[in-house]
Coordinates of C-alpha atoms in Angstrom, one line a residue:
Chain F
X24 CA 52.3 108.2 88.1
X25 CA 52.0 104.8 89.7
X26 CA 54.3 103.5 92.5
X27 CA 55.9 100.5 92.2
X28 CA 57.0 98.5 95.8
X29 CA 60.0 97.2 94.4
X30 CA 60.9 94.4 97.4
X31 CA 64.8 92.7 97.4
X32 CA 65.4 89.1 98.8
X33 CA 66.1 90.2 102.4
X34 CA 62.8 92.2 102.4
X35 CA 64.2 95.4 101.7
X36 CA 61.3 98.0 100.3
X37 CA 61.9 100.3 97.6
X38 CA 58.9 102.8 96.5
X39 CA 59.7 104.1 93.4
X40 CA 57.4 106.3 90.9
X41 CA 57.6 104.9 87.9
X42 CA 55.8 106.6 84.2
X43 CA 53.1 105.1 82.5
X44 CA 54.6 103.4 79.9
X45 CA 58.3 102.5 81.1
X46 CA 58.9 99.2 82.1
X47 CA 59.7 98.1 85.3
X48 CA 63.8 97.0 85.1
X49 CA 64.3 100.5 83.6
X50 CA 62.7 102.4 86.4
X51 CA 64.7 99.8 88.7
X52 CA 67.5 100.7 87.1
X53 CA 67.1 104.1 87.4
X54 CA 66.2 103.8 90.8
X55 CA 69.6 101.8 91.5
X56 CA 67.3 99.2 93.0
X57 CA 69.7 96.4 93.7
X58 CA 68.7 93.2 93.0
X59 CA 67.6 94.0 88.7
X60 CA 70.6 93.9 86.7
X61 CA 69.0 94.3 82.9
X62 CA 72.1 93.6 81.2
X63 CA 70.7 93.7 77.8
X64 CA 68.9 97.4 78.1
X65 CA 65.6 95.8 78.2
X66 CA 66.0 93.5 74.8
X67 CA 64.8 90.4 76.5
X68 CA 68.3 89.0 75.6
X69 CA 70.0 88.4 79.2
X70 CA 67.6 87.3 82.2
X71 CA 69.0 89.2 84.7
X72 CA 65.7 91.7 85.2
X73 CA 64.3 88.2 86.8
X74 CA 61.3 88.9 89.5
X75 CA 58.1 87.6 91.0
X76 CA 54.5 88.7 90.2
X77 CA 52.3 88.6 93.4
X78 CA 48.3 87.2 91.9
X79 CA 47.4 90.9 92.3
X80 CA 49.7 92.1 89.4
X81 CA 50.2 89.2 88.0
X82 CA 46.4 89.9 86.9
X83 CA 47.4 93.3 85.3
X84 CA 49.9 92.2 82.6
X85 CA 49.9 90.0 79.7
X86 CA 51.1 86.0 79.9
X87 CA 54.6 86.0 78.9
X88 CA 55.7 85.3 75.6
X89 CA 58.0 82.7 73.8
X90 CA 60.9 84.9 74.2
X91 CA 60.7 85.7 77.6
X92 CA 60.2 82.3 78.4
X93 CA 62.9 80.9 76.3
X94 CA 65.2 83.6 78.4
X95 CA 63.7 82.7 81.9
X96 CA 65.2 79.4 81.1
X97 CA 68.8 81.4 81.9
X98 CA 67.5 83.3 85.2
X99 CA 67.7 81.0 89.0
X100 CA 64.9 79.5 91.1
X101 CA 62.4 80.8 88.5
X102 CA 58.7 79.3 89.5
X103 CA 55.2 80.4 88.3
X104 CA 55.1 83.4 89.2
X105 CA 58.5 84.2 87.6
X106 CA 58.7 87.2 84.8
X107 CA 61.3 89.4 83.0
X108 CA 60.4 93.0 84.6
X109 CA 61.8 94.4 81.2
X110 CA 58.6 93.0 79.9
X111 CA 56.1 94.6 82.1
X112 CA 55.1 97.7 81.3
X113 CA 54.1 100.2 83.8
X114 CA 50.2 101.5 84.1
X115 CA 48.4 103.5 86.9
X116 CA 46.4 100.2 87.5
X117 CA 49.7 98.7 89.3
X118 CA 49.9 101.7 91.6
X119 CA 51.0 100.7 95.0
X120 CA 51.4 96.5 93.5
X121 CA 54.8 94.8 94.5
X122 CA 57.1 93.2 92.6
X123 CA 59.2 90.7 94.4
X124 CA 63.4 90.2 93.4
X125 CA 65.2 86.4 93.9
X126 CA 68.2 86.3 95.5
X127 CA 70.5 86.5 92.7
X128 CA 70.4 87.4 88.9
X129 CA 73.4 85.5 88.0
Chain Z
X27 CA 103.0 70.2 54.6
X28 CA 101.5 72.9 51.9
X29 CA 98.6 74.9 53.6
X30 CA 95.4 73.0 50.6
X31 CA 96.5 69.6 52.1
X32 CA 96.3 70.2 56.3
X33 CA 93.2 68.6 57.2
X34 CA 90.7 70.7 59.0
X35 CA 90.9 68.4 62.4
X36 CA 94.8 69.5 62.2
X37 CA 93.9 73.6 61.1
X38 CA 91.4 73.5 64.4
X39 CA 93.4 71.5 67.0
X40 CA 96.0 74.4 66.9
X41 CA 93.2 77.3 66.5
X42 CA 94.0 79.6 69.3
X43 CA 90.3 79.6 71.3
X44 CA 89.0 77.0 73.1
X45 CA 87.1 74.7 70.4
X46 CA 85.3 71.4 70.8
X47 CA 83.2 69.4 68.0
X48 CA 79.9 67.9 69.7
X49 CA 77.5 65.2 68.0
X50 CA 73.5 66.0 68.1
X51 CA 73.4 64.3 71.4
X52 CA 76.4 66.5 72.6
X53 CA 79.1 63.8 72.7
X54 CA 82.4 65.3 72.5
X55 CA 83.8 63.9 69.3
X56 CA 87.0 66.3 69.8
X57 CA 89.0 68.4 71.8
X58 CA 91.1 71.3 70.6
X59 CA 94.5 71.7 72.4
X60 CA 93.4 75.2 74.2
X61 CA 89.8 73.3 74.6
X62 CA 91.4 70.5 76.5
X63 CA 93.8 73.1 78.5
X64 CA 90.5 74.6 79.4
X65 CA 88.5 71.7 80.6
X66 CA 90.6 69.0 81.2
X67 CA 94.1 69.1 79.9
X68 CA 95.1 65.2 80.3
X69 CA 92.7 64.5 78.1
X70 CA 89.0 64.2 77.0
X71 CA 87.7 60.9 76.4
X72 CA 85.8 60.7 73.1
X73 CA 81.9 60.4 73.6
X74 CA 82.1 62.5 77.2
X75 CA 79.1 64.7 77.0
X76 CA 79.8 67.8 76.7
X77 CA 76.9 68.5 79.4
X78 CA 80.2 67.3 82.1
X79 CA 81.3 70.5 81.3
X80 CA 78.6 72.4 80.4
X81 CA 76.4 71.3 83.6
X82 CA 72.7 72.0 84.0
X83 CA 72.1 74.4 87.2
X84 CA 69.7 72.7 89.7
X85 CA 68.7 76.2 89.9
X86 CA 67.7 77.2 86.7
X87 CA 65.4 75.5 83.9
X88 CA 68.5 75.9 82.1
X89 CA 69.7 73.3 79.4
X90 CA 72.5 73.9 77.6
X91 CA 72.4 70.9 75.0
X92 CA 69.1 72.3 73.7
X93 CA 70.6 75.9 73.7
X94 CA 73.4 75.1 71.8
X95 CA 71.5 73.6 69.1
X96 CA 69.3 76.4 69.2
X97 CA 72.6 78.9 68.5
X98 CA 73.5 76.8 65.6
X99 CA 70.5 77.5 64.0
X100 CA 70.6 81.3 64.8
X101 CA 74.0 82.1 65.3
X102 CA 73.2 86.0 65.5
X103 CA 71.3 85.4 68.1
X104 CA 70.6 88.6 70.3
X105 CA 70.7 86.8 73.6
X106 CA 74.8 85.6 72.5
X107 CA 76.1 88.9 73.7
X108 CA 74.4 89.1 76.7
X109 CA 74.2 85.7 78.7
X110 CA 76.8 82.7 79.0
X111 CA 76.7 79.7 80.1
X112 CA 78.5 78.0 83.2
X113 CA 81.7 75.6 82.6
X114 CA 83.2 73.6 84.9
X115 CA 87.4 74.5 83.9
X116 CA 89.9 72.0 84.7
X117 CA 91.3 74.8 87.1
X118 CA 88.3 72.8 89.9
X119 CA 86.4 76.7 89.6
X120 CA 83.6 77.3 87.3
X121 CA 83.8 80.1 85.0
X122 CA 81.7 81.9 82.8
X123 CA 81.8 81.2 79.4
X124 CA 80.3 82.8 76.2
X125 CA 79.9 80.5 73.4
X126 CA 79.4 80.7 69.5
X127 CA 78.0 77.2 68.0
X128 CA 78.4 76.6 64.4
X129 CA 76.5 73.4 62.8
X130 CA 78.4 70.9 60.4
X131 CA 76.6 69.5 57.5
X132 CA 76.8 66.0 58.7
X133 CA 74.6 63.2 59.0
X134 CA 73.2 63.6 61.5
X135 CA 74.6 66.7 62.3
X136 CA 77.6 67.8 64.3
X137 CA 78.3 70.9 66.4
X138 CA 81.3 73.0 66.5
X139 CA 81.8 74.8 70.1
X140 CA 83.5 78.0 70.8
X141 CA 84.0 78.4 74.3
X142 CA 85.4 82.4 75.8
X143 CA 86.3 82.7 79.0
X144 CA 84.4 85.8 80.3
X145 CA 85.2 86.0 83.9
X146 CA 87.4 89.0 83.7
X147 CA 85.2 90.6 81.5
X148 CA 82.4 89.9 84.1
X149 CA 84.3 90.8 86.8
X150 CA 85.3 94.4 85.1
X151 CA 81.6 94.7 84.2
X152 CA 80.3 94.0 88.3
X153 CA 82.5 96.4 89.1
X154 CA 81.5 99.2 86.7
X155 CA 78.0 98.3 87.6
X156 CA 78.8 99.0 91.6
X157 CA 80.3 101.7 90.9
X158 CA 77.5 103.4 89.1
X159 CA 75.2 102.3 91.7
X160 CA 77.0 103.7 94.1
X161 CA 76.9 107.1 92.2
X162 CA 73.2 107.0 91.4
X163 CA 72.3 106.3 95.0
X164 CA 74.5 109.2 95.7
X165 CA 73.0 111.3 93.2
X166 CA 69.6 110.0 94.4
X167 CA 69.7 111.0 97.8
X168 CA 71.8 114.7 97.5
X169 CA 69.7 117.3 98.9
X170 CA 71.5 119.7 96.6
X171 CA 69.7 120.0 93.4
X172 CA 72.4 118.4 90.6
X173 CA 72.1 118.6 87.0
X174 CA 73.9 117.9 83.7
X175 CA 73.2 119.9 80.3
X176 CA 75.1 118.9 77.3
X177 CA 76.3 121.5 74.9
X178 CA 72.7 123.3 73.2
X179 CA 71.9 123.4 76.9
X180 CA 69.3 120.8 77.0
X181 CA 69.0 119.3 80.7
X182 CA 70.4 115.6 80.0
X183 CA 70.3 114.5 83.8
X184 CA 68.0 115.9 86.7
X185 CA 68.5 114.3 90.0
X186 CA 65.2 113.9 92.3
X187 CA 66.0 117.4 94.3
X188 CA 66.0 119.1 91.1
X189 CA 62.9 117.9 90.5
X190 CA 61.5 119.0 94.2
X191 CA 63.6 122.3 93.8
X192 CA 61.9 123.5 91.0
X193 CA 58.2 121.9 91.8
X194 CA 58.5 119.5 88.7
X195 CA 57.3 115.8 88.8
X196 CA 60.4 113.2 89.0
X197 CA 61.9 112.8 85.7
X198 CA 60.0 115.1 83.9
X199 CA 63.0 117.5 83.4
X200 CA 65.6 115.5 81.4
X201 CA 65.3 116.2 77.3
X202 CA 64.2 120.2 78.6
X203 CA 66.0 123.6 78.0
X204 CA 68.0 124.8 81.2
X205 CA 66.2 128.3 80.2
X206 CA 62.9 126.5 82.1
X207 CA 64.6 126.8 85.4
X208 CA 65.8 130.5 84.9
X209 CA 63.6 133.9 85.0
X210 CA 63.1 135.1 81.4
X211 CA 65.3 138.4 82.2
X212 CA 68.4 136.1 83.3
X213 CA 67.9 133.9 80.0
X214 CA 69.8 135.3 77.3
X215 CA 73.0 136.4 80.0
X216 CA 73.4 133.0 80.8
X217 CA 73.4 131.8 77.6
X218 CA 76.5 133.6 77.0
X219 CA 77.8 132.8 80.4
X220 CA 77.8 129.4 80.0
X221 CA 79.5 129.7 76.6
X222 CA 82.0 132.2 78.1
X223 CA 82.5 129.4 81.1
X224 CA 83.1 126.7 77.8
X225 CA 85.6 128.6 76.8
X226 CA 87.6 129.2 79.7
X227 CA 90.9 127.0 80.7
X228 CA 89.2 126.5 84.4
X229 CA 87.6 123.2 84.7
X230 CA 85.4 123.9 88.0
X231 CA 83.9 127.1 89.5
X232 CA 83.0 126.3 93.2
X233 CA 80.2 127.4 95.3
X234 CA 81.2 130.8 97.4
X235 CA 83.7 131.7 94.9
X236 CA 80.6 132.7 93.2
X237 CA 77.7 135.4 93.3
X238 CA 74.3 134.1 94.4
X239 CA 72.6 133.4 91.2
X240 CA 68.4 132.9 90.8
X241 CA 66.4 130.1 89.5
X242 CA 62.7 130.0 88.8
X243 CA 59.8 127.1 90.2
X244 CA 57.7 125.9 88.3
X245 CA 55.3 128.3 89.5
X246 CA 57.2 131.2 89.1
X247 CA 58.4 132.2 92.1
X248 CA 61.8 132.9 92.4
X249 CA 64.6 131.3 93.8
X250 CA 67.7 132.3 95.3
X251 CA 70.6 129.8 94.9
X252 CA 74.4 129.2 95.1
X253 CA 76.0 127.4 92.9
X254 CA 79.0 125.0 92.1
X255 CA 79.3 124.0 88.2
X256 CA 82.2 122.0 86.1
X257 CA 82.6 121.1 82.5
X258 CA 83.2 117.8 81.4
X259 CA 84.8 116.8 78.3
X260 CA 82.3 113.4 76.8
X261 CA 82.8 111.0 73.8
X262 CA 79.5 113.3 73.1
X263 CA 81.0 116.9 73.3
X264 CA 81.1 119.0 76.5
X265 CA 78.2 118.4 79.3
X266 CA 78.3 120.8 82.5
X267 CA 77.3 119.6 85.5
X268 CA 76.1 122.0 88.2
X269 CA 75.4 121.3 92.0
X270 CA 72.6 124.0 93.2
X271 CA 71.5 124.7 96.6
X272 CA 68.5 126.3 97.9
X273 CA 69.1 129.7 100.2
X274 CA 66.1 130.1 101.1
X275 CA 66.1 128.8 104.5
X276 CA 69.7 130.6 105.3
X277 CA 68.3 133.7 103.9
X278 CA 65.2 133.6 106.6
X279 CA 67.7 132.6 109.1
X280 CA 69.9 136.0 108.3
X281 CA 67.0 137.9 108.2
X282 CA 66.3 136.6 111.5
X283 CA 69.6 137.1 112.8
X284 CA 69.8 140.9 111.8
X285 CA 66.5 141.5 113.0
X286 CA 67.4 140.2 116.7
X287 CA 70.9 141.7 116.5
X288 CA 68.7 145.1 115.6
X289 CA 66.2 144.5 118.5
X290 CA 69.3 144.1 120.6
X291 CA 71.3 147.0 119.9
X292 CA 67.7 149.4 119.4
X293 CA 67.7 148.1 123.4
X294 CA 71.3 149.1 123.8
X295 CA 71.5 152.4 122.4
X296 CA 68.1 153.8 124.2
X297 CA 68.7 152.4 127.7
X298 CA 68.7 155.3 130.2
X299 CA 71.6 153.9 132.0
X300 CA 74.8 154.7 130.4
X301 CA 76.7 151.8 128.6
X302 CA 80.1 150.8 127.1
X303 CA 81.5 147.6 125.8
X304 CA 85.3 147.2 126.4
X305 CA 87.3 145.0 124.7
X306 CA 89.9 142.8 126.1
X307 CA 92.5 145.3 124.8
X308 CA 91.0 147.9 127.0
X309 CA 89.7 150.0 123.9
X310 CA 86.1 150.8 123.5
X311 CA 84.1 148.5 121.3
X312 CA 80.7 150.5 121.7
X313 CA 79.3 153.0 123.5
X314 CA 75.5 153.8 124.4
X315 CA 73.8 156.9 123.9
X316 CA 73.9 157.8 127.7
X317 CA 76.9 157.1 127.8
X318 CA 78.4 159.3 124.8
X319 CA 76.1 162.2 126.7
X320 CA 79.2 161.6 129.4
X321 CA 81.9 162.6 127.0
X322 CA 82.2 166.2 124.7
X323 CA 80.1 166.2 121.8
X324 CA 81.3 164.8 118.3
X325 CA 84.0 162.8 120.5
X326 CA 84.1 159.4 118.8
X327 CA 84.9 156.8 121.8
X328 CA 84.8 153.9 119.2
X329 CA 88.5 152.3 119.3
X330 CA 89.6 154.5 122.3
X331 CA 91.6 153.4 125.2
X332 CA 88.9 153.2 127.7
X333 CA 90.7 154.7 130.8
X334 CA 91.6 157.8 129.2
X335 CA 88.5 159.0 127.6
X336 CA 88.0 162.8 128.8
X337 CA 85.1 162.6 131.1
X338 CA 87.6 161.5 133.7
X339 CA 89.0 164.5 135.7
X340 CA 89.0 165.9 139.1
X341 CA 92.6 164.4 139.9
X342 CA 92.8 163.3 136.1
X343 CA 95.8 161.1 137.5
X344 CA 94.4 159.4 140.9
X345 CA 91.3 158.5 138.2
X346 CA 92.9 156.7 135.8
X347 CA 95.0 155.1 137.7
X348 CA 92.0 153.5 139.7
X349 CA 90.3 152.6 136.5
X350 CA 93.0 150.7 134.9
X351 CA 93.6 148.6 138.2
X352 CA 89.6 148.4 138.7
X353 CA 89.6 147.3 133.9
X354 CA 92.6 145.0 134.9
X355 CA 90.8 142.7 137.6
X356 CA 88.0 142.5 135.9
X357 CA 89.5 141.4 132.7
X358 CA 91.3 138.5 135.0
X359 CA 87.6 137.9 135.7
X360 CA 86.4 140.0 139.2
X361 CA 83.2 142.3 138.6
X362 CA 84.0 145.3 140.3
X363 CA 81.5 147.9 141.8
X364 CA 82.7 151.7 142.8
X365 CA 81.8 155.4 143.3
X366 CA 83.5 157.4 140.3
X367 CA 83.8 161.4 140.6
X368 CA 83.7 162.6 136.7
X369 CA 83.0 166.2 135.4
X370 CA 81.0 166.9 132.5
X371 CA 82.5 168.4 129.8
X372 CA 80.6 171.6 130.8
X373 CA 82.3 171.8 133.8
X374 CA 79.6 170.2 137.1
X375 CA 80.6 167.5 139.0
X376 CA 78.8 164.1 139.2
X377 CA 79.3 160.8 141.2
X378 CA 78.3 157.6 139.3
X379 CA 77.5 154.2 140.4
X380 CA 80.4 153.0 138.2
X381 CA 80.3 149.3 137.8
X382 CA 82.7 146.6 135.5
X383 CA 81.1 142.9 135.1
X384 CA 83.2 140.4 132.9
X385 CA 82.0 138.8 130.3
X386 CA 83.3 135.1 129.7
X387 CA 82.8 132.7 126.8
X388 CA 84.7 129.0 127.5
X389 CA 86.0 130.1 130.8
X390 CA 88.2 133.3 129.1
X391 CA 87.0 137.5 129.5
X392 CA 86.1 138.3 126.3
X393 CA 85.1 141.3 126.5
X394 CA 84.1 143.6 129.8
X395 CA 80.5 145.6 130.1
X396 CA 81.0 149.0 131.9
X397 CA 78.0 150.7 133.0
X398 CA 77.3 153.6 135.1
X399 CA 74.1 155.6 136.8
X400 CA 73.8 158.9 138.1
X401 CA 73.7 158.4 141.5
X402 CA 72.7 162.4 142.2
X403 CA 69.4 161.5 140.4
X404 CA 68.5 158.9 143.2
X405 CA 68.7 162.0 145.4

């Protein structure tokens, strides 16, 4: 099972083994990371799962798609590197990547 | 006025929610009255875009012209329920609104706006959302092991020391029987106990006013636990939750304990000199072996007044009375040290080094350590 470094505003680390498969606002959620709200259960409806790929795992997952970038429109201080975590699906390639939160989801 | 011939600008003006109608370019062509209590109750100036009070965040990409137009082509749209936009209210604050857009068949087209105040609704929502984040992270970090099962006794929440407990990987228990994390001959009488447990009027059963009970790891070892459970009555049926905790470690440390307690009193009961522990009462708590040698056999000593047990004689009196003042200062804390005359039950007379030494715990005698040694064997 891979391990995801989820990392909050303030720098805050959060290991958290996450199954091949799930995607990374659920295991958040599960986790009770703070800092990933997922207020629509992961229907890419809300923008509140908001974070920011680093190059290395930005290189693992799939461009983002109309949808999620229509609903990136509704997240704050969104850049390049911005993506919906309930859109990234977890694989043992990502083991140990880091996923950086924003300050706020609302 | 008959209800066919109220015009539609009349019907909406007194419609209860906040309602605005918007051009294509979102001019606000008109104001409901709970629209303009909302926004800006003196008044809104026809052709006032609506972006005034809809405004774009400098923080986010976010347009909300284009996104209403959007919602008026797909008013079903998924993302409605979930996100809202930001208004600025006539109260100065900005609140969060949801809205529902409907499209006029005009040309060009025009824009009906529903605006909800969510704020409460928000606020209720934060809050439930702390508060379960607060009881995950409670959850999360209990060493106990905690689990729910819902009624068919499927495990429908493991926490992460389950998970250790038991030797499973983390989250791989939820959706399994409970029967995994008993031994097969336990199975089936749990079963029944749980449903017994279901039945019964008490909502809790706490840990110690239960027996030990055992799990099994995943690799089949088993385990000795203690265990707290309670029933909880869902939307979905019954679920029980039950707090486990590992005994292992006590257990070792009991076993430890009696072992050195053994050592101790093996030590006690075999030392040549004789031996007697008083209590502060003055009655015998226990007696070594060369001690009880002292006294006629079969005599219990256990719970006796120390002072008159019947190896005391000679001048029976003069003895005891010497003893209890010799027992007495050394309860108020002064070891004392003497030559004692005794006769053995068979009738010889013997002088003992006869010696009393306090023993003290927080400053208080707690109990007094008599000990004696034949002083004619030194000869």
């Amino acid at each position: 099972m891979p391990t995801i470094i989820y990392v909050e505003h303030n720098g805050t680390e959060h290991a958290v083994s996450v199954a091949p498969g799930q995607n990374l606002m659920q295991a958040a959620v599960e986790h009770a990371i703070p800092g990933i709200e997922g207020d629509c259960g992961g229907l890419c409806a809300c923008g509140t799962c908001h974070v920011y790929l680093p190059d290395d795992l930005a290189a693992l997952v799939d461009a983002p798609d109309e949808l999620e970038q229509g609903m990136l429109e509704f997240a704050f201080d969104v850049n390049d590197t911005s993506r919906l975590s309930c859109q990234l699906i977890a694989d043992d390639a990502m083991d140990g990547k880091r996923v950086l939160m924003p300050k706020r989801q609302y | 006025m008959p209800f066919e011939t109220q015009s539609a600008r009349d019907l909406l003006r007194s419609f209860p929610e906040p309602a605005l109608v918007i051009d294509h370019q979102g001019g606000i062509l008109f104001a409901n009255v709970a629209g303009e209590r909302l926004l800006q109750p003196q008044g809104i100036e026809p052709g006032t875009s609506i972006t005034a009070f809809l405004p774009e965040d400098e923080r986010s990409r976010l347009r909300p012209l284009d996104w209403l137009k959007r919602w008026a082509e797909s008013p079903d749209a998924p993302e409605l329920r979930h996100v809202h936009l930001y208004c600025a209210a006539a109260s100065g604050s900005t609140i969060p609104v949801r809205v529902r857009v409907g499209r006029l068949n005009l040309d060009p087209p025009c824009y009906m706006v529903m605006l909800q105040d969510v704020s409460e609704e928000q606020a209720r929502q934060h809050e439930t959302r702390q508060a379960q984040r607060l009881a995950s992270r409670q959850l999360a970090i209990s060493a106990d092991a905690i689990l729910n099962v819902d009624e068919r006794l499927k495990i429908t929440y493991a926490n992460a020391a389950t998970h250790t407990l038991f030797g499973y990987p983390a989250g791989s228990l939820v959706g399994k029987p409970l029967a995994l994390l008993l031994p097969e001959r336990f199975r089936a009488d749990h079963d029944k106990y749980v449903h017994a447990f279901a039945a019964e009027t008490s909502p809790a059963r706490l840990m110690g006013e239960r027996a030990e009970i055992t799990g099994r790891h995943a690799d089949g070892t088993e385990l000795p636990l203690e265990a707290s459970i309670a029933k909880i009555t869902t939307d979905r049926g019954q679920v029980f939750t039950a707090h486990l905790r590992d005994l292992r470690e006590r257990k070792a440390q009991e076993a430890n304990l009696r072992r050195a307690l053994s050592s101790l009193s093996t030590i006690f009961e075999h030392a040549l000199q004789a031996m007697a522990l008083i209590n502060p009462d003055g009655t015998v708590e226990q007696m070594n072996a060369a001690a009880r040698q002292l006294l006629p056999s079969g005599f219990n000593p256990q719970g006796q007044a120390f002072v008159a047990l019947p190896f005391w004689s000679d001048d029976a009196q003069a003895t005891r009375t010497n003893l209890t003042e010799a027992l007495d200062s050394s309860m108020q804390g002064t070891p004392v040290r003497q030559a004692v005359g005794i006769t053995m039950p068979e009738g010889t007379h013997r002088t003992l080094d006869f010696s009393l030494t306090p023993v003290l715990a927080d400053g208080a005698v707690v109990a007094v350590v008599a000990e004696a040694r034949d002083l004619l064997e030194d000869v």
